[in-house]
């Protein structure tokens, strides 16, 4: 991993020389000289892994030395920059008093940089003395072009892969779930070693037609070895009430259990508890699952027989290894992907597969490795020889050999990205947006030229998915990846490899007393416990993660953070709460990624403007109404890309026009109050590349709202717009803006570049006849009270609309209306979601919604039937109706659908 360390340091030095030359005064020449030296070293590190086996030990030693020296150089320079930044903030008198200390600081930094250069020269000379460099030091342009073509060809719709084998196994498990037996609630368990396919089998059973028809409600939650009952209950509640994602977070544990129990009551349900490790975890959860005497079942996967046996009286189902035939079928499907292959590879491939011992995880990962290699006898023989060499030493470690081999064969650009996944808690779902932004902040994304760094990071992600090293957990409506996870065997490998290279350390209650000096630290215990127990040296920590959802950051803990972690680039305090962000936040001058989730923060200190390297600022998802105050001079942060806040941003202070601040990199503002300051910044071109914007429009503001919305035309890259209108007399949701709805929509229709529009508290907005932006592909209208025919026709005339979400609220309404979809309307619509809407009748004219694939209706209690024309749509694959009226439920239960459409009633 030395190449990524050197590459990042080179980029870091170049940026310092360009942007912070005033902080390098006195050592600038030495840093330029060091950068030149590193550029030479970088040529060598880029050839890592391309040399013969006889030089491997020398190569690894040299790379290790280069990595350590690069880390030292990074520490010396960043410490110097941080100290100079503090010195520059002092007034003239304070500078005079500290001039001697500053001179010593310059002298010490210069001496250390000179010593580092000498060390690098010695490493380089020793390498030349003992090691002959490989002549093939770079990938040709043709090879890189072919790699990119292959990547884009292999990028496909991300769905659950078809599995092989498990035919008999799935039949047995399905029979245990649905055939005969007592109507009382019971647990069925699958047990086997890690990587054997327990989750895959459970998923096959879970998605089988027989199970879908038998149970009217199904849910899946991951447990893991580090189970937190509250997180599991929140996951269950999210499945039960997907549109109230944050409702459960405000409940106590007992209230949360009660809410889940009420949601499951009277349902015939199937719950999957995947990867259960501890008996006490089951004992803590089991009372949440009501027994309505309806034949409900709980399917459990576990590695431990004692855990599975404890959950129920029925004997667990033991999962066996794949047969040779099944192993080859799985391997060839993954390695060749339906393409033809030379006949002489089959014999060789079966030898390779045999070495996996029937372990599905090893087979899939090894096949993913070979899928990206040349389909030749020569290349495959190398892999077979490597595996067999290890097998002669320790046959029981075949799975580790295969996984390690796949890691060793990763391109150097992907290795740090893959290892980084070990930082996250076991079995956690990792948000793709966050992962990509962290990779960028850590410097893992190589020079991209004109391409956006996030697009390149996404390419890296899909390569790792294609190699079966990352599992897709959830997908977006457009089939992109929303969340991912990593198998715990692969996570163990990440932690092991990272420990050897000092990339990161995961600290749990089990190893908290072991002293280390990590570059990145991920703490999976409470902050107070870690502070009181750990003896770690934090002077070199560049990334700090805390993942305790129940921790509240006190003033003393903030003092500890700002004192011990001055050089951090990444600070992720996910799940934390704090009353106030400290005024000295700006002392983290190297910070690139900051995440603090707290619903109590109402003010961000002025010192945030000192974070000149900041790329991502994340204060949590935008769900609150209360504003959060930001200084106007945040526009000085030239490298800021994304701003996520709980509530809408309210800018304070004066905007100094002399600054001429343009945020060229800013792409996301989740929520900001629409006022004169916001409008002024937009009109002055302060956010020229903004892609996603949320606007909060309050009745307290008396300005010209339609005119201000017209200023959005300045944002030529704006792709997604969310508008939140303040309403009056909630829950009746009366329009409380000083302008007519038609005037507001009239100002939006000119946004031809917009593709995603979401309007919260739309209220009476849709009674007017103005047009929506013409190129919308996704439209969400929330808290509707009425929808007339003209407005529905206007929506239906959006020729590019693919996803439509119409929602009312949870409160009952005395007035109801008909939903009329005109002939040939909604020509490209694929998904239609309707929830809490006071609809009495729904009419679907011939030719309307011809491409509809998924219909989701939730709690429309006056809607007693669906239009008959719906069932003639040949593209329709799934209809889900949640909490239907009695009349609707009776119709759907007796409905016979001929086009193979899946109908789910919950």
mmCIF file of N, CA and C in Angstrom, residues 347-353 355 366 370 379-391 405:
data_model
loop_
_atom_site.group_PDB
_atom_site.id
_atom_site.type_symbol
_atom_site.label_atom_id
_atom_site.label_comp_id
_atom_site.label_asym_id
_atom_site.label_seq_id
_atom_site.Cartn_x
_atom_site.Cartn_y
_atom_site.Cartn_z
ATOM 1 N N UNK A 347 -10.652 -28.583 -17.482
ATOM 2 C CA UNK A 347 -9.913 -29.498 -16.609
ATOM 3 C C UNK A 347 -9.124 -28.719 -15.566
ATOM 4 N N UNK A 348 -8.461 -27.639 -16.012
ATOM 5 C CA UNK A 348 -7.671 -26.813 -15.097
ATOM 6 C C UNK A 348 -8.581 -26.113 -14.091
ATOM 7 N N UNK A 349 -9.727 -25.615 -14.594
ATOM 8 C CA UNK A 349 -10.669 -24.930 -13.718
ATOM 9 C C UNK A 349 -11.218 -25.845 -12.640
ATOM 10 N N UNK A 350 -11.476 -27.098 -12.981
ATOM 11 C CA UNK A 350 -12.006 -28.031 -11.986
ATOM 12 C C UNK A 350 -10.970 -28.352 -10.912
ATOM 13 N N UNK A 351 -9.696 -28.338 -11.302
ATOM 14 C CA UNK A 351 -8.648 -28.526 -10.297
ATOM 15 C C UNK A 351 -8.620 -27.345 -9.323
ATOM 16 N N UNK A 352 -8.770 -26.146 -9.880
ATOM 17 C CA UNK A 352 -8.797 -24.952 -9.034
ATOM 18 C C UNK A 352 -9.997 -24.997 -8.099
ATOM 19 N N UNK A 353 -11.162 -25.346 -8.656
ATOM 20 C CA UNK A 353 -12.386 -25.401 -7.853
ATOM 21 C C UNK A 353 -12.267 -26.452 -6.750
ATOM 22 N N UNK A 355 -9.767 -27.200 -5.067
ATOM 23 C CA UNK A 355 -8.979 -26.668 -3.958
ATOM 24 C C UNK A 355 -9.825 -25.846 -2.989
ATOM 25 N N UNK A 366 -12.824 -16.623 -5.805
ATOM 26 C CA UNK A 366 -11.777 -17.075 -6.717
ATOM 27 C C UNK A 366 -12.226 -16.926 -8.177
ATOM 28 N N UNK A 370 -10.537 -14.747 -11.332
ATOM 29 C CA UNK A 370 -10.182 -15.273 -12.650
ATOM 30 C C UNK A 370 -11.014 -14.632 -13.760
ATOM 31 N N UNK A 379 -2.199 -18.287 -17.596
ATOM 32 C CA UNK A 379 -2.613 -17.457 -16.470
ATOM 33 C C UNK A 379 -3.282 -18.283 -15.376
ATOM 34 N N UNK A 380 -4.125 -19.230 -15.805
ATOM 35 C CA UNK A 380 -4.824 -20.038 -14.816
ATOM 36 C C UNK A 380 -3.870 -21.003 -14.107
ATOM 37 N N UNK A 381 -2.836 -21.456 -14.791
ATOM 38 C CA UNK A 381 -1.852 -22.340 -14.165
ATOM 39 C C UNK A 381 -1.121 -21.618 -13.044
ATOM 40 N N UNK A 382 -0.883 -20.314 -13.237
ATOM 41 C CA UNK A 382 -0.229 -19.537 -12.180
ATOM 42 C C UNK A 382 -1.069 -19.533 -10.906
ATOM 43 N N UNK A 383 -2.372 -19.334 -11.089
ATOM 44 C CA UNK A 383 -3.266 -19.302 -9.924
ATOM 45 C C UNK A 383 -3.316 -20.662 -9.247
ATOM 46 N N UNK A 384 -3.427 -21.719 -10.051
ATOM 47 C CA UNK A 384 -3.485 -23.062 -9.487
ATOM 48 C C UNK A 384 -2.199 -23.375 -8.728
ATOM 49 N N UNK A 385 -1.066 -23.019 -9.306
ATOM 50 C CA UNK A 385 0.197 -23.277 -8.630
ATOM 51 C C UNK A 385 0.311 -22.542 -7.316
ATOM 52 N N UNK A 386 -0.189 -21.332 -7.277
ATOM 53 C CA UNK A 386 -0.131 -20.546 -6.051
ATOM 54 C C UNK A 386 -0.994 -21.167 -4.957
ATOM 55 N N UNK A 387 -2.200 -21.565 -5.321
ATOM 56 C CA UNK A 387 -3.101 -22.177 -4.341
ATOM 57 C C UNK A 387 -2.525 -23.481 -3.830
ATOM 58 N N UNK A 388 -2.047 -24.334 -4.736
ATOM 59 C CA UNK A 388 -1.519 -25.642 -4.329
ATOM 60 C C UNK A 388 -0.310 -25.508 -3.424
ATOM 61 N N UNK A 389 0.521 -24.485 -3.647
ATOM 62 C CA UNK A 389 1.701 -24.295 -2.810
ATOM 63 C C UNK A 389 1.301 -24.072 -1.359
ATOM 64 N N UNK A 390 0.250 -23.274 -1.164
ATOM 65 C CA UNK A 390 -0.227 -23.042 0.190
ATOM 66 C C UNK A 390 -0.920 -24.284 0.768
ATOM 67 N N UNK A 391 -1.642 -24.997 -0.082
ATOM 68 C CA UNK A 391 -2.381 -26.165 0.403
ATOM 69 C C UNK A 391 -1.455 -27.243 0.943
ATOM 70 N N UNK A 405 -5.431 -14.639 -1.741
ATOM 71 C CA UNK A 405 -4.989 -14.618 -3.133
ATOM 72 C C UNK A 405 -5.772 -13.577 -3.926
#
